[in-house]
XYZ file of C-alpha atoms in Angstrom:
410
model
C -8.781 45.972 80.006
C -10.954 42.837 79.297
C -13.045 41.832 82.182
C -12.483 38.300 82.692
C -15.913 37.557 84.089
C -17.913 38.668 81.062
C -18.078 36.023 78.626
C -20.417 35.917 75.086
C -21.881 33.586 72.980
C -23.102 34.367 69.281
C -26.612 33.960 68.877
C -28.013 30.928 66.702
C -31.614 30.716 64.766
C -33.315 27.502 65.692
C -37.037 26.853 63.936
C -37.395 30.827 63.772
C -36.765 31.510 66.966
C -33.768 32.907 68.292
C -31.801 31.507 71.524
C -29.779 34.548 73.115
C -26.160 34.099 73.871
C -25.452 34.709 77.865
C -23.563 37.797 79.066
C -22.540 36.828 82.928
C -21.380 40.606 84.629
C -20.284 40.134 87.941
C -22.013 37.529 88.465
C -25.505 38.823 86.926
C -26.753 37.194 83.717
C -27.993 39.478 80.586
C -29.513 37.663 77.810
C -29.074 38.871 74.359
C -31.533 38.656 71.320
C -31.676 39.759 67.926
C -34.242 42.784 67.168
C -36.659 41.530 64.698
C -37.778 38.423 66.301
C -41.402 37.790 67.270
C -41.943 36.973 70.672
C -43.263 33.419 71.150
C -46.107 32.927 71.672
C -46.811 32.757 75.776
C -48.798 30.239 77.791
C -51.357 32.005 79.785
C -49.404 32.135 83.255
C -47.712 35.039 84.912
C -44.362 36.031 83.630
C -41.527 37.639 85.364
C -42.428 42.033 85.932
C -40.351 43.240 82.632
C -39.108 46.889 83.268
C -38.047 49.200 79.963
C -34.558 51.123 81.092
C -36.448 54.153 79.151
C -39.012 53.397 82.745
C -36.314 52.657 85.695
C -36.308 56.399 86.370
C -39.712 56.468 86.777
C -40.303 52.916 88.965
C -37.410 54.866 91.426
C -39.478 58.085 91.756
C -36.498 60.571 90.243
C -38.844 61.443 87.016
C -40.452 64.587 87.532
C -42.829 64.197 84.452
C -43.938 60.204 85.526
C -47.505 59.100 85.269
C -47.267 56.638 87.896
C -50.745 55.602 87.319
C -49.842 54.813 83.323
C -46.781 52.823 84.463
C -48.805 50.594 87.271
C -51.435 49.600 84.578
C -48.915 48.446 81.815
C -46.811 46.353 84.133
C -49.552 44.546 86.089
C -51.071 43.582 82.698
C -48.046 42.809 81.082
C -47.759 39.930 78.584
C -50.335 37.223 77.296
C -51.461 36.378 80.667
C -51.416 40.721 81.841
C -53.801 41.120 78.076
C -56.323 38.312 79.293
C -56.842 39.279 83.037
C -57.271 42.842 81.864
C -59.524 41.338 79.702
C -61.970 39.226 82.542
C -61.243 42.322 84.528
C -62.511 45.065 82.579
C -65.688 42.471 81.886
C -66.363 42.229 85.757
C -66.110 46.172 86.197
C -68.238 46.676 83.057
C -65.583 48.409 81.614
C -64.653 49.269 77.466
C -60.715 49.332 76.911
C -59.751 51.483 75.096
C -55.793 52.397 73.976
C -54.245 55.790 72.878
C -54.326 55.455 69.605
C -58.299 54.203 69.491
C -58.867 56.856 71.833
C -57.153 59.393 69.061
C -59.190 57.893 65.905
C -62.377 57.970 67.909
C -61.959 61.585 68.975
C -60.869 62.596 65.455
C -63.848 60.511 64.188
C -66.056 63.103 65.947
C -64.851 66.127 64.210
C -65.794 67.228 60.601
C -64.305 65.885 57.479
C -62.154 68.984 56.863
C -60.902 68.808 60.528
C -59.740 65.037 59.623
C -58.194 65.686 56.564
C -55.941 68.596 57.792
C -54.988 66.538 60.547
C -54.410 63.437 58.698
C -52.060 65.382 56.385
C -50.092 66.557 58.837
C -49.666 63.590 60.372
C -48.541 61.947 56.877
C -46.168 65.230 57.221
C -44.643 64.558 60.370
C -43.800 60.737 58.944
C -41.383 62.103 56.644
C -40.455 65.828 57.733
C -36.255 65.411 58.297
C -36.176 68.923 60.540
C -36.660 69.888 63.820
C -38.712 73.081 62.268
C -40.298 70.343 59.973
C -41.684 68.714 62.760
C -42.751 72.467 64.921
C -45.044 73.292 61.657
C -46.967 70.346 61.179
C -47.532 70.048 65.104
C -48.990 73.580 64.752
C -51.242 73.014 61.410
C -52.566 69.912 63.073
C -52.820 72.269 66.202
C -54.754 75.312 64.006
C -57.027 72.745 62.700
C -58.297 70.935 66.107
C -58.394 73.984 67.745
C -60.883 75.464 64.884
C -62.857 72.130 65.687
C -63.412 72.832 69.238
C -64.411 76.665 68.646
C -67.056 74.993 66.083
C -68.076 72.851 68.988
C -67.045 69.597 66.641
C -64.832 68.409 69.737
C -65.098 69.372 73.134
C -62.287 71.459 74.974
C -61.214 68.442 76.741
C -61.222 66.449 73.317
C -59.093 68.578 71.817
C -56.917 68.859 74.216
C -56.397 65.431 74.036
C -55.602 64.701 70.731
C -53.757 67.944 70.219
C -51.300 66.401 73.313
C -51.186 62.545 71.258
C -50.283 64.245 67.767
C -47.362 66.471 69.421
C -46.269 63.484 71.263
C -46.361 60.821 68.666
C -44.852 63.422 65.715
C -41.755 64.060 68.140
C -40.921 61.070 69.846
C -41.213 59.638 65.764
C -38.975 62.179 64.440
C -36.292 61.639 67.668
C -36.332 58.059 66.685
C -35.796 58.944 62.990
C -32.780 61.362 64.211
C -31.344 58.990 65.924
C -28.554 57.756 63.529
C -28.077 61.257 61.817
C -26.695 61.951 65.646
C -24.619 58.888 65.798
C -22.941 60.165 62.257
C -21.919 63.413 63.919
C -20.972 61.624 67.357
C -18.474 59.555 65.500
C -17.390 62.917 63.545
C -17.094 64.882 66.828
C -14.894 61.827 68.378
C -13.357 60.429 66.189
C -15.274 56.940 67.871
C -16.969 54.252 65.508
C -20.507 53.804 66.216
C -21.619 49.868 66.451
C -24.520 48.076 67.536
C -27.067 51.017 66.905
C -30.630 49.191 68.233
C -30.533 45.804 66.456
C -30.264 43.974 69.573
C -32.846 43.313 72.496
C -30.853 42.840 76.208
C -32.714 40.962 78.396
C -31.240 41.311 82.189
C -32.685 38.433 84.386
C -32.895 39.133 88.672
C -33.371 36.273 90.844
C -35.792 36.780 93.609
C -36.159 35.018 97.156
C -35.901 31.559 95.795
C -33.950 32.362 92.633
C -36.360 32.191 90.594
C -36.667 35.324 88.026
C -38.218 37.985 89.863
C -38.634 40.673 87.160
C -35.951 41.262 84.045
C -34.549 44.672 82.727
C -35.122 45.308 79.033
C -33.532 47.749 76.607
C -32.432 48.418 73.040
C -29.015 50.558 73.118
C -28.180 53.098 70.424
C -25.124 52.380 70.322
C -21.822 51.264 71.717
C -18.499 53.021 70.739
C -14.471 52.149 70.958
C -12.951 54.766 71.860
C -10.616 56.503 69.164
C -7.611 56.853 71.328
C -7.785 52.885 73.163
C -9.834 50.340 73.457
C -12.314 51.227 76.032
C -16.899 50.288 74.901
C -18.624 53.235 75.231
C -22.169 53.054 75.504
C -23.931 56.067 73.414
C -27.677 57.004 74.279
C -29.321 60.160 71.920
C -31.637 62.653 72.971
C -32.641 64.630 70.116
C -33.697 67.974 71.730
C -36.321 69.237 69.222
C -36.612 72.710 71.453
C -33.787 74.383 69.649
C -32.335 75.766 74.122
C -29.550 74.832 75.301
C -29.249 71.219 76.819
C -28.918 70.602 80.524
C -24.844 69.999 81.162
C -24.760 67.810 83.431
C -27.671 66.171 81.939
C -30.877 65.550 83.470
C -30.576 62.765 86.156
C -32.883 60.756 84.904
C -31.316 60.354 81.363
C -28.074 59.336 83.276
C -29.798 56.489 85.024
C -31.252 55.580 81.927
C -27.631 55.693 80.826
C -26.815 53.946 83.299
C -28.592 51.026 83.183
C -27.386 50.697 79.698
C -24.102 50.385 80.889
C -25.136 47.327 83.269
C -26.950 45.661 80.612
C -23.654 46.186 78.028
C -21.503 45.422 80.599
C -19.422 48.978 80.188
C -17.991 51.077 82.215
C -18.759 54.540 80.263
C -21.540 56.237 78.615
C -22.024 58.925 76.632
C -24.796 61.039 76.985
C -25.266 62.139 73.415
C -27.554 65.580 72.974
C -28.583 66.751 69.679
C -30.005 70.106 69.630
C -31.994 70.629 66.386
C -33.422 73.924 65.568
C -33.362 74.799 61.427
C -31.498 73.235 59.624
C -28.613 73.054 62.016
C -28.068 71.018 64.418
C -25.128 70.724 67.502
C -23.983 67.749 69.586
C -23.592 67.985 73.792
C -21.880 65.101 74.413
C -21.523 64.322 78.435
C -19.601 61.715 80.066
C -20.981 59.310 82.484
C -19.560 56.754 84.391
C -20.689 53.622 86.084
C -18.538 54.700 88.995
C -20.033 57.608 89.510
C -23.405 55.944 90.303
C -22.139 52.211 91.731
C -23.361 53.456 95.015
C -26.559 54.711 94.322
C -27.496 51.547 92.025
C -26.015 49.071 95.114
C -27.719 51.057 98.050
C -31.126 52.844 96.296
C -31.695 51.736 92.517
C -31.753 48.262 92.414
C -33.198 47.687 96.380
C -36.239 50.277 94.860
C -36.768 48.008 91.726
C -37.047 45.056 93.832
C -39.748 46.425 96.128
C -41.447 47.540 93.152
C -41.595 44.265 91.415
C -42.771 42.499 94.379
C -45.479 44.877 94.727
C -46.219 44.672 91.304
C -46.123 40.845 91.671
C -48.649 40.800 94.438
C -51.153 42.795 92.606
C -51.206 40.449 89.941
C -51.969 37.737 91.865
C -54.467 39.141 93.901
C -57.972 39.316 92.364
C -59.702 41.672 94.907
C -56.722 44.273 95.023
C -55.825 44.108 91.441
C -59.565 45.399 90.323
C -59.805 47.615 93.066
C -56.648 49.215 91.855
C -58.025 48.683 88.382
C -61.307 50.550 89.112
C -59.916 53.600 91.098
C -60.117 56.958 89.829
C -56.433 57.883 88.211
C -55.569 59.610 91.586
C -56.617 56.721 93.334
C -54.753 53.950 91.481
C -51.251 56.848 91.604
C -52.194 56.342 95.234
C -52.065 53.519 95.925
C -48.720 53.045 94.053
C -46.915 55.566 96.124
C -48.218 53.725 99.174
C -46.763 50.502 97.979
C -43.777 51.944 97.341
C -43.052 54.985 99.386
C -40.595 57.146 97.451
C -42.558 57.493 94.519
C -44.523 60.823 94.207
C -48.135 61.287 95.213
C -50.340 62.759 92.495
C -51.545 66.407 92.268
C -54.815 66.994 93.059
C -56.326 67.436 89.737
C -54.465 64.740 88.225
C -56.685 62.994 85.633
C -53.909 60.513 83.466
C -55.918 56.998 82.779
C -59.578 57.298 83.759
C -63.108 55.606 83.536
C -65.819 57.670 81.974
C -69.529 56.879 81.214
C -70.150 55.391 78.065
C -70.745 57.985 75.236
C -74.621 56.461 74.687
C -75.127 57.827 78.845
C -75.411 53.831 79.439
C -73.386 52.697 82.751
C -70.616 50.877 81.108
C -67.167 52.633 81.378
C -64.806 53.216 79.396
C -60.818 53.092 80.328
C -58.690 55.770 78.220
C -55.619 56.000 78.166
C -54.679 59.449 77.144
C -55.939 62.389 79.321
C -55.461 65.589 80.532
C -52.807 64.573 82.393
C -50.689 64.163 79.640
C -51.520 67.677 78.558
C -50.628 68.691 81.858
C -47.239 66.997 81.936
C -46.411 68.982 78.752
C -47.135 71.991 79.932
C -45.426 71.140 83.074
C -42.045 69.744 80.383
C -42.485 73.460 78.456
C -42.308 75.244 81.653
C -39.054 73.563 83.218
C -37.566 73.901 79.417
C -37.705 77.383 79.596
C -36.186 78.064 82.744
C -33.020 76.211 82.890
C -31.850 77.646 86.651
C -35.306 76.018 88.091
C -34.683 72.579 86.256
C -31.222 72.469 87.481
C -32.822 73.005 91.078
C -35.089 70.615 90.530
C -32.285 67.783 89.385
C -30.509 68.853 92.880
C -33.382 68.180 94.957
C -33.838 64.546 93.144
C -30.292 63.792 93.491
C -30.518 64.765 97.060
C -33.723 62.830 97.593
C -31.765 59.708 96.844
C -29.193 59.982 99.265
C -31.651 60.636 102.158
C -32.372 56.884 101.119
C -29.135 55.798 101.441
């Protein structure tokens, strides 16, 4: 049945810019825009905090594999205005920035000309490889060929480490976005559904704050909304290509239904479809798991959205607060995970020997620092995915104990 309180308006192109038509949802206002349009260009002022629905798991503390740290950093210096304060800040700490994919070059840089080429062929591999096995062997040639680097003492232990961790990452979450549609096909095969609206729109969702003014705004692009063969009912479809070859998680993992989930808001549907592709050889299978916004109204009402607020304003405050903003900036990784879960209390504390975003001394021994962002944490939170993956039993405790963390909040 229509909901009489949604309403829609087609977007228009004005000057090359793109207005987006409003989507009111009981009484909470989504903006729409089209995918390929260039953000304007921003004045240098703050903005409103802009969470990705791939990160509200994380900002509510029900993501085991979170780098807390990682997510603090990217949302204070969010925008025009985040890129030039992390600018003046970084200049008043002495500090180099550095992002992942520098980091990567640089490291690979280091290592012998053989070591590059292998690794840069694989990566040129990994662009275009269409299987789940595709995507295993060029992870391990690139792999073979850094480890050989390190036991030649081209790259240090840590180094490779490093990079080994940012080619796996970037070769799988690249061939998940690539398998994307090849899912929807067989979604709509297994359902009998047609598949519409697969990532060419933006949704903005807009929150008022104290004085209704836009506190922060919810992003996301959806991959896809369905009608249902038998009715009329909007489904909204999110893949997970699960490049592992096991057997998915039924129900799925709670923090892919809240991801879900906030689809749903931002679509203004009532049902989701938790689409799992498992793709080991040349076959692949579908898990497809209903989820409803029912199911979770409570928990979004009472814990979700309450948890996103205190995180914005906390986010908010450290932007405009010059002394606590570079004290948080020039923390050790622990430190700055710290002092997130003390701002907001039900996110996790670190382990001990976390190490995710860190300052190091310049490579010349000098005193100037240099911020990376890609670590041994990250190698650590793989090892830590591998090890759930493999025992199914544990993860499914694990989801039980998040789930039942939530309520205690309630």
């Amino acid at each position: 049945m229509a909901n009489d309180d949604v309403t829609t308006q087609t977007s228009e192109e004005e000057g090359g810019r793109v207005e987006g038509g409003r989507r009111r949802c009981s009484g909470e206002d989504a903006r729409i825009f089209q995918e390929d349009v260039e953000e304007e260009k921003e004045d240098l002022r703050w903005k409103p905090v802009r969470l990705r629905a791939s990160d509200i798991a994380k900002c509510v503390g029900v993501h085991p594999f979170a780098e807390i740290d990682e997510l603090f950093m990217n949302l204070i210096y969010q925008g025009a205005m985040g890129a030039a304060t992390l600018k003046e800040d970084a200049e008043a700490l002495g500090a180099v920035l550095e992002t992942k994919e520098e980091a990567a070059e640089r490291t690979l840089g280091k290592a012998s000309r053989g070591t590059r080429e292998a690794v840069e062929r694989a990566a040129k591999r990994a662009m275009v490889t269409k299987t789940a096995d595709g995507v295993t062997a060029v992870v391990r040639t690139a792999t073979e060929a850094v480890d050989a680097a390190v036991k030649s003492a081209e790259l240090s232990e840590k180094e490779g480490r490093d990079l080994k961790a940012h080619f796996a990452n970037v070769a799988r979450t690249d061939f998940g976005r690539r398998a994307e549609h090849p899912a929807l096909r067989q979604y709509e095969q297994q359902t009998g559904s047609s598949v519409s609206h697969s990532n060419d729109r933006l949704f903005v969702w807009n929150l008022p704050g104290d004085n209704d003014d836009v506190l922060f705004c919810i992003v996301g692009k959806i991959d896809g909304i369905a009608v249902e063969a038998r009715g009329s009912r909007r489904v909204v479809i999110e893949v997970k290509n699960r490049v592992n070859g096991r057997r998915p998680p039924v129900p799925p993992e709670l923090y892919d239904q809240i991801q879900l989930l906030v689809y749903m808001y931002l679509a203004g549907c009532e049902l989701g479809d938790l689409v799992q592709c498992v793709r080991g050889g040349k076959a692949s299978r579908v898990e497809i798991s209903r989820v409803t916004k029912a199911q979770h109204e409570n928990d979004w009402k009472a814990i979700i959205l309450p948890r996103l607020y205190d995180l914005a304003r906390a986010v908010d405050d450290l932007r405009r607060s010059l002394q606590r903003r570079r004290a948080f900036l020039a923390a050790s990784p622990k430190g700055r995970w710290d002092i997130a879960a003390t701002l907001c209390d039900w996110l996790p504390h670190p382990s001990p020997n976390y190490a995710g975003i860190f300052f190091s001394e310049d490579h010349d021994g000098s005193n100037d620092l240099q911020l990376q962002r890609e670590s041994t944490g990250m190698a650590a939170a793989q090892e830590t995915r591998q090890h759930h993956e493999v025992d199914d039993d544990e993860d499914l405790e694990m989801q039980h104990a998040l789930a039942a963390s939530l309520q205690q909040h309630q």
